[in-house]
C-alpha atoms as a PDB file:
ATOM      1  CA  MET A   1      31.086  -5.571  -0.195  1.00  0.00           C
ATOM      2  CA  LYS A   2      31.005  -3.618   3.071  1.00  0.00           C
ATOM      3  CA  LEU A   3      28.479  -1.257   1.535  1.00  0.00           C
ATOM      4  CA  LEU A   4      26.230  -4.142   0.510  1.00  0.00           C
ATOM      5  CA  ASN A   5      26.335  -5.515   4.042  1.00  0.00           C
ATOM      6  CA  ASN A   6      25.326  -2.177   5.556  1.00  0.00           C
ATOM      7  CA  LYS A   7      21.830  -2.624   7.001  1.00  0.00           C
ATOM      8  CA  TYR A   8      20.551   0.602   5.431  1.00  0.00           C
ATOM      9  CA  PHE A   9      22.079   0.165   1.968  1.00  0.00           C
ATOM     10  CA  PRO A  10      19.491  -2.363   0.704  1.00  0.00           C
ATOM     11  CA  PHE A  11      16.695   0.100   1.479  1.00  0.00           C
ATOM     12  CA  LEU A  12      18.550   2.808  -0.449  1.00  0.00           C
ATOM     13  CA  VAL A  13      18.793   0.499  -3.469  1.00  0.00           C
ATOM     14  CA  ILE A  14      15.091  -0.318  -3.179  1.00  0.00           C
ATOM     15  CA  PHE A  15      14.248   3.389  -2.907  1.00  0.00           C
ATOM     16  CA  LEU A  16      16.253   4.101  -6.070  1.00  0.00           C
ATOM     17  CA  ALA A  17      14.459   1.246  -7.857  1.00  0.00           C
ATOM     18  CA  CYS A  18      11.126   2.838  -6.910  1.00  0.00           C
ATOM     19  CA  LEU A  19      12.364   6.177  -8.239  1.00  0.00           C
ATOM     20  CA  VAL A  20      13.267   4.561 -11.568  1.00  0.00           C
ATOM     21  CA  PHE A  21       9.883   2.831 -11.733  1.00  0.00           C
ATOM     22  CA  TYR A  22       7.951   6.052 -11.051  1.00  0.00           C
ATOM     23  CA  LEU A  23      10.242   8.345 -13.042  1.00  0.00           C
ATOM     24  CA  PRO A  24       7.920   8.515 -16.087  1.00  0.00           C
ATOM     25  CA  ILE A  25       5.006   9.456 -13.783  1.00  0.00           C
ATOM     26  CA  PHE A  26       7.059  12.089 -11.921  1.00  0.00           C
ATOM     27  CA  ALA A  27       8.123  13.523 -15.291  1.00  0.00           C
ATOM     28  CA  LYS A  28       4.567  13.442 -16.685  1.00  0.00           C
ATOM     29  CA  PRO A  29       1.932  13.013 -13.908  1.00  0.00           C
ATOM     30  CA  THR A  30      -0.932  12.785 -16.414  1.00  0.00           C
ATOM     31  CA  LEU A  31       0.287   9.274 -17.257  1.00  0.00           C
ATOM     32  CA  PHE A  32      -1.155   8.283 -13.899  1.00  0.00           C
ATOM     33  CA  VAL A  33      -3.885  10.754 -12.943  1.00  0.00           C
ATOM     34  CA  ASP A  34      -5.447  11.695 -16.299  1.00  0.00           C
ATOM     35  CA  ARG A  35      -6.307   8.505 -18.175  1.00  0.00           C
ATOM     36  CA  ASN A  36     -10.123   8.346 -17.906  1.00  0.00           C
ATOM     37  CA  ASN A  37      -9.785   5.233 -15.768  1.00  0.00           C
ATOM     38  CA  ASP A  38     -10.919   4.284 -12.245  1.00  0.00           C
ATOM     39  CA  LEU A  39      -8.545   6.756 -10.635  1.00  0.00           C
ATOM     40  CA  GLN A  40      -9.930   9.729 -12.528  1.00  0.00           C
ATOM     41  CA  GLU A  41     -13.565   8.658 -12.724  1.00  0.00           C
ATOM     42  CA  PHE A  42     -14.068   7.097  -9.273  1.00  0.00           C
ATOM     43  CA  PHE A  43     -11.311   7.792  -6.739  1.00  0.00           C
ATOM     44  CA  TRP A  44     -10.472  11.405  -7.655  1.00  0.00           C
ATOM     45  CA  PRO A  45     -14.006  12.839  -7.160  1.00  0.00           C
ATOM     46  CA  ILE A  46     -14.431  11.081  -3.795  1.00  0.00           C
ATOM     47  CA  TYR A  47     -11.063  12.212  -2.454  1.00  0.00           C
ATOM     48  CA  PHE A  48     -11.697  15.743  -3.693  1.00  0.00           C
ATOM     49  CA  PHE A  49     -15.157  15.806  -2.093  1.00  0.00           C
ATOM     50  CA  VAL A  50     -13.891  14.535   1.276  1.00  0.00           C
ATOM     51  CA  LYS A  51     -10.986  16.994   1.269  1.00  0.00           C
ATOM     52  CA  GLU A  52     -13.267  19.924   0.458  1.00  0.00           C
ATOM     53  CA  GLN A  53     -15.702  18.984   3.234  1.00  0.00           C
ATOM     54  CA  ILE A  54     -12.939  18.655   5.825  1.00  0.00           C
ATOM     55  CA  ILE A  55     -11.056  21.832   4.902  1.00  0.00           C
ATOM     56  CA  LYS A  56     -13.943  24.156   4.008  1.00  0.00           C
ATOM     57  CA  ASN A  57     -16.813  22.871   6.146  1.00  0.00           C
ATOM     58  CA  HIS A  58     -14.698  21.413   8.966  1.00  0.00           C
ATOM     59  CA  GLN A  59     -16.617  18.162   8.993  1.00  0.00           C
ATOM     60  CA  ILE A  60     -16.078  14.539   8.006  1.00  0.00           C
ATOM     61  CA  PRO A  61     -18.670  13.722   5.332  1.00  0.00           C
ATOM     62  CA  LEU A  62     -20.650  10.574   6.017  1.00  0.00           C
ATOM     63  CA  TRP A  63     -22.647  10.895   2.807  1.00  0.00           C
ATOM     64  CA  ASN A  64     -21.493  11.768  -0.711  1.00  0.00           C
ATOM     65  CA  ASN A  65     -24.229  13.870  -2.304  1.00  0.00           C
ATOM     66  CA  MET A  66     -22.274  14.448  -5.529  1.00  0.00           C
ATOM     67  CA  ILE A  67     -23.286  11.139  -7.169  1.00  0.00           C
ATOM     68  CA  LEU A  68     -26.902  10.810  -8.398  1.00  0.00           C
ATOM     69  CA  SER A  69     -29.088  10.823  -5.242  1.00  0.00           C
ATOM     70  CA  GLY A  70     -26.052  10.319  -3.069  1.00  0.00           C
ATOM     71  CA  THR A  71     -24.112   7.398  -1.665  1.00  0.00           C
ATOM     72  CA  PRO A  72     -23.072   6.561   1.910  1.00  0.00           C
ATOM     73  CA  LEU A  73     -19.410   6.892   2.860  1.00  0.00           C
ATOM     74  CA  LEU A  74     -19.584   5.754   6.483  1.00  0.00           C
ATOM     75  CA  PRO A  75     -20.314   2.037   5.763  1.00  0.00           C
ATOM     76  CA  ASP A  76     -17.537   1.892   3.153  1.00  0.00           C
ATOM     77  CA  PRO A  77     -14.232   0.761   4.765  1.00  0.00           C
ATOM     78  CA  GLN A  78     -12.397   2.195   1.755  1.00  0.00           C
ATOM     79  CA  ALA A  79     -13.733   5.703   2.346  1.00  0.00           C
ATOM     80  CA  PRO A  80     -10.720   8.079   2.372  1.00  0.00           C
ATOM     81  CA  PHE A  81     -11.102   9.273   5.963  1.00  0.00           C
ATOM     82  CA  PHE A  82     -10.672   5.790   7.509  1.00  0.00           C
ATOM     83  CA  TYR A  83      -7.151   5.188   6.194  1.00  0.00           C
ATOM     84  CA  LEU A  84      -4.564   7.168   8.170  1.00  0.00           C
ATOM     85  CA  PRO A  85      -1.935   7.564   5.357  1.00  0.00           C
ATOM     86  CA  ASN A  86      -4.566   9.487   3.383  1.00  0.00           C
ATOM     87  CA  ILE A  87      -3.872  12.439   5.653  1.00  0.00           C
ATOM     88  CA  LEU A  88      -1.262  13.549   3.123  1.00  0.00           C
ATOM     89  CA  PHE A  89      -4.118  14.499   0.768  1.00  0.00           C
ATOM     90  CA  LEU A  90      -5.003  17.317   3.189  1.00  0.00           C
ATOM     91  CA  PHE A  91      -1.600  18.911   2.575  1.00  0.00           C
ATOM     92  CA  LEU A  92      -0.966  18.092  -1.077  1.00  0.00           C
ATOM     93  CA  PRO A  93      -2.925  18.784  -4.271  1.00  0.00           C
ATOM     94  CA  ILE A  94      -5.092  15.776  -5.129  1.00  0.00           C
ATOM     95  CA  ASN A  95      -3.109  14.794  -8.239  1.00  0.00           C
ATOM     96  CA  LEU A  96       0.218  15.014  -6.431  1.00  0.00           C
ATOM     97  CA  GLY A  97      -1.265  13.201  -3.452  1.00  0.00           C
ATOM     98  CA  PHE A  98      -2.141  10.167  -5.574  1.00  0.00           C
ATOM     99  CA  THR A  99       1.349  10.054  -7.086  1.00  0.00           C
ATOM    100  CA  VAL A 100       3.165  10.479  -3.771  1.00  0.00           C
ATOM    101  CA  SER A 101       0.907   7.972  -2.027  1.00  0.00           C
ATOM    102  CA  ALA A 102       1.459   5.348  -4.747  1.00  0.00           C
ATOM    103  CA  PHE A 103       5.227   5.875  -4.573  1.00  0.00           C
ATOM    104  CA  ILE A 104       5.353   5.634  -0.770  1.00  0.00           C
ATOM    105  CA  HIS A 105       3.204   2.497  -0.748  1.00  0.00           C
ATOM    106  CA  THR A 106       5.368   0.844  -3.402  1.00  0.00           C
ATOM    107  CA  PHE A 107       8.531   1.579  -1.432  1.00  0.00           C
ATOM    108  CA  PHE A 108       6.919   0.366   1.775  1.00  0.00           C
ATOM    109  CA  GLY A 109       5.726  -2.842   0.135  1.00  0.00           C
ATOM    110  CA  SER A 110       9.094  -3.534  -1.479  1.00  0.00           C
ATOM    111  CA  ALA A 111      10.797  -3.018   1.890  1.00  0.00           C
ATOM    112  CA  GLY A 112       8.440  -5.674   3.241  1.00  0.00           C
ATOM    113  CA  ALA A 113       9.354  -7.967   0.344  1.00  0.00           C
ATOM    114  CA  TYR A 114      13.040  -7.494   1.218  1.00  0.00           C
ATOM    115  CA  LEU A 115      12.384  -8.489   4.835  1.00  0.00           C
ATOM    116  CA  VAL A 116      10.455 -11.546   3.665  1.00  0.00           C
ATOM    117  CA  GLY A 117      13.530 -12.546   1.698  1.00  0.00           C
ATOM    118  CA  LYS A 118      15.807 -12.020   4.683  1.00  0.00           C
ATOM    119  CA  LYS A 119      13.719 -13.344   7.562  1.00  0.00           C
ATOM    120  CA  VAL A 120      11.469 -15.944   5.930  1.00  0.00           C
ATOM    121  CA  LEU A 121      13.470 -17.231   2.951  1.00  0.00           C
ATOM    122  CA  ASN A 122      16.861 -16.715   4.663  1.00  0.00           C
ATOM    123  CA  LEU A 123      18.338 -15.080   1.566  1.00  0.00           C
ATOM    124  CA  LYS A 124      21.534 -13.074   1.515  1.00  0.00           C
ATOM    125  CA  ASN A 125      21.317  -9.311   1.072  1.00  0.00           C
ATOM    126  CA  PHE A 126      21.805  -9.322  -2.705  1.00  0.00           C
ATOM    127  CA  ALA A 127      19.118 -11.964  -3.318  1.00  0.00           C
ATOM    128  CA  ALA A 128      16.689 -10.293  -0.885  1.00  0.00           C
ATOM    129  CA  VAL A 129      17.186  -6.923  -2.597  1.00  0.00           C
ATOM    130  CA  PHE A 130      16.601  -8.600  -5.961  1.00  0.00           C
ATOM    131  CA  CYS A 131      13.293  -9.976  -4.659  1.00  0.00           C
ATOM    132  CA  ALA A 132      12.304  -6.465  -3.547  1.00  0.00           C
ATOM    133  CA  ILE A 133      13.166  -5.031  -6.965  1.00  0.00           C
ATOM    134  CA  LEU A 134      11.033  -7.720  -8.614  1.00  0.00           C
ATOM    135  CA  PHE A 135       8.204  -6.595  -6.346  1.00  0.00           C
ATOM    136  CA  VAL A 136       8.649  -2.982  -7.505  1.00  0.00           C
ATOM    137  CA  PHE A 137       8.635  -3.903 -11.202  1.00  0.00           C
ATOM    138  CA  SER A 138       5.841  -6.436 -10.875  1.00  0.00           C
ATOM    139  CA  PRO A 139       3.571  -6.503 -13.954  1.00  0.00           C
ATOM    140  CA  LYS A 140       0.648  -6.811 -11.541  1.00  0.00           C
ATOM    141  CA  LEU A 141       1.482  -3.459  -9.923  1.00  0.00           C
ATOM    142  CA  ALA A 142       2.044  -1.871 -13.339  1.00  0.00           C
ATOM    143  CA  GLY A 143      -1.392  -3.125 -14.380  1.00  0.00           C
ATOM    144  CA  TYR A 144      -3.001  -1.591 -11.303  1.00  0.00           C
ATOM    145  CA  ILE A 145      -1.345   1.744 -12.087  1.00  0.00           C
ATOM    146  CA  GLU A 146      -2.415   1.561 -15.735  1.00  0.00           C
ATOM    147  CA  ALA A 147      -6.033   0.852 -14.765  1.00  0.00           C
ATOM    148  CA  GLY A 148      -6.051   3.444 -11.976  1.00  0.00           C
ATOM    149  CA  HIS A 149      -6.960   0.867  -9.324  1.00  0.00           C
ATOM    150  CA  PHE A 150      -5.734   2.995  -6.445  1.00  0.00           C
ATOM    151  CA  GLY A 151      -7.163   0.697  -3.773  1.00  0.00           C
ATOM    152  CA  LEU A 152      -5.248  -2.244  -5.222  1.00  0.00           C
ATOM    153  CA  ILE A 153      -2.051  -0.192  -5.518  1.00  0.00           C
ATOM    154  CA  THR A 154      -2.141   0.640  -1.821  1.00  0.00           C
ATOM    155  CA  SER A 155      -3.287  -2.814  -0.692  1.00  0.00           C
ATOM    156  CA  TRP A 156      -0.449  -4.381  -2.714  1.00  0.00           C
ATOM    157  CA  ALA A 157       1.997  -2.744  -0.303  1.00  0.00           C
ATOM    158  CA  TRP A 158       0.555  -4.504   2.745  1.00  0.00           C
ATOM    159  CA  LEU A 159       0.668  -8.069   1.407  1.00  0.00           C
ATOM    160  CA  PRO A 160       4.380  -8.756   2.118  1.00  0.00           C
ATOM    161  CA  TRP A 161       3.939  -7.454   5.670  1.00  0.00           C
ATOM    162  CA  VAL A 162       0.943  -9.711   6.309  1.00  0.00           C
ATOM    163  CA  TYR A 163       2.914 -12.714   5.065  1.00  0.00           C
ATOM    164  CA  LEU A 164       6.041 -11.731   7.014  1.00  0.00           C
ATOM    165  CA  ALA A 165       4.120 -11.201  10.259  1.00  0.00           C
ATOM    166  CA  THR A 166       2.148 -14.437   9.838  1.00  0.00           C
ATOM    167  CA  VAL A 167       5.261 -16.581   9.381  1.00  0.00           C
ATOM    168  CA  MET A 168       7.266 -14.849  12.100  1.00  0.00           C
ATOM    169  CA  LEU A 169       4.369 -15.047  14.541  1.00  0.00           C
ATOM    170  CA  ALA A 170       4.076 -18.782  13.943  1.00  0.00           C
ATOM    171  CA  LYS A 171       7.816 -19.269  14.445  1.00  0.00           C
ATOM    172  CA  LYS A 172       8.473 -16.762  17.240  1.00  0.00           C
ATOM    173  CA  PRO A 173       5.307 -15.539  19.006  1.00  0.00           C
ATOM    174  CA  LYS A 174       6.188 -11.965  19.945  1.00  0.00           C
ATOM    175  CA  ILE A 175       4.100  -8.876  20.534  1.00  0.00           C
ATOM    176  CA  VAL A 176       5.956  -7.035  17.758  1.00  0.00           C
ATOM    177  CA  TRP A 177       4.764  -9.522  15.112  1.00  0.00           C
ATOM    178  CA  SER A 178       1.231  -9.447  16.491  1.00  0.00           C
ATOM    179  CA  THR A 179       1.353  -5.679  16.132  1.00  0.00           C
ATOM    180  CA  VAL A 180       2.714  -5.860  12.584  1.00  0.00           C
ATOM    181  CA  LEU A 181       0.017  -8.351  11.594  1.00  0.00           C
ATOM    182  CA  THR A 182      -2.706  -6.200  13.158  1.00  0.00           C
ATOM    183  CA  ILE A 183      -1.554  -3.015  11.441  1.00  0.00           C
ATOM    184  CA  SER A 184      -0.960  -4.657   8.066  1.00  0.00           C
ATOM    185  CA  SER A 185      -4.341  -6.434   8.219  1.00  0.00           C
ATOM    186  CA  ALA A 186      -6.028  -3.129   8.992  1.00  0.00           C
ATOM    187  CA  GLY A 187      -4.117  -1.559   6.096  1.00  0.00           C
ATOM    188  CA  LEU A 188      -5.552  -4.185   3.776  1.00  0.00           C
ATOM    189  CA  PHE A 189      -9.071  -3.793   5.139  1.00  0.00           C
ATOM    190  CA  TYR A 190      -9.099  -0.034   4.627  1.00  0.00           C
ATOM    191  CA  THR A 191      -7.573  -0.151   1.140  1.00  0.00           C
ATOM    192  CA  HIS A 192      -9.254  -3.121  -0.553  1.00  0.00           C
ATOM    193  CA  SER A 193     -11.709  -5.296   1.353  1.00  0.00           C
ATOM    194  CA  THR A 194     -11.715  -8.153  -1.185  1.00  0.00           C
ATOM    195  CA  THR A 195      -7.926  -8.453  -0.988  1.00  0.00           C
ATOM    196  CA  PHE A 196      -8.284  -8.378   2.795  1.00  0.00           C
ATOM    197  CA  ILE A 197     -10.630 -11.381   2.769  1.00  0.00           C
ATOM    198  CA  TYR A 198      -8.361 -13.465   0.540  1.00  0.00           C
ATOM    199  CA  ALA A 199      -5.203 -12.448   2.407  1.00  0.00           C
ATOM    200  CA  MET A 200      -6.657 -13.221   5.832  1.00  0.00           C
ATOM    201  CA  ALA A 201      -7.896 -16.626   4.689  1.00  0.00           C
ATOM    202  CA  LEU A 202      -4.468 -17.453   3.279  1.00  0.00           C
ATOM    203  CA  SER A 203      -2.761 -16.040   6.373  1.00  0.00           C
ATOM    204  CA  GLY A 204      -4.829 -18.338   8.574  1.00  0.00           C
ATOM    205  CA  ILE A 205      -3.969 -21.378   6.456  1.00  0.00           C
ATOM    206  CA  ILE A 206      -0.242 -20.539   6.516  1.00  0.00           C
ATOM    207  CA  PHE A 207      -0.275 -19.937  10.273  1.00  0.00           C
ATOM    208  CA  ILE A 208      -2.077 -23.186  11.087  1.00  0.00           C
ATOM    209  CA  SER A 209       0.151 -25.150   8.689  1.00  0.00           C
ATOM    210  CA  LEU A 210       3.332 -23.807  10.307  1.00  0.00           C
ATOM    211  CA  ILE A 211       2.038 -24.477  13.813  1.00  0.00           C
ATOM    212  CA  LEU A 212       1.123 -28.062  12.917  1.00  0.00           C
ATOM    213  CA  LYS A 213       4.453 -28.547  11.163  1.00  0.00           C
ATOM    214  CA  SER A 214       6.385 -27.422  14.234  1.00  0.00           C
ATOM    215  CA  LYS A 215       4.686 -29.994  16.478  1.00  0.00           C
END
């Protein structure tokens, strides 16, 4: 019981749940990165191109000339060089980078789901951890991985943090929650712009509803 009440233990359990979820991919990476889906056909070439331009030519490419007559990268908020966590692709092989990034984002998102359970739903540790584990093993996330929707995999991780920050900001206006909401909103914008639009609209509705309810 003491172990369960330790503030770090729930995050260890969540981390182990993520390990179990990604174990088949760690054992056989081709399950994730070699399926002729969006990850292999769309994301992989762009990330490879950007990495090659940065490392070999020492420049940030604003135009991708590898697709037909070319396509602009600068106007695309989901271009790899805008999103800070993508820096790990400069140090890891592309295939490993996708796997590690997906794992880190899933753990980060599930940690956010745990905090939603604790701070918003007022659940006890066991119930909050259970909510986080449900987040990890969500069929929606599994579907994103199956389809190779890397942008949706990464944006999925930011949703609990947007919700958490929105509710906490409405209840206790503090600079820390403003910061969390700003960072998590930016994370959504730079990973999947459509999800960002829906999430921000819903965040605004939740915030206004809670403010009106408190009056």
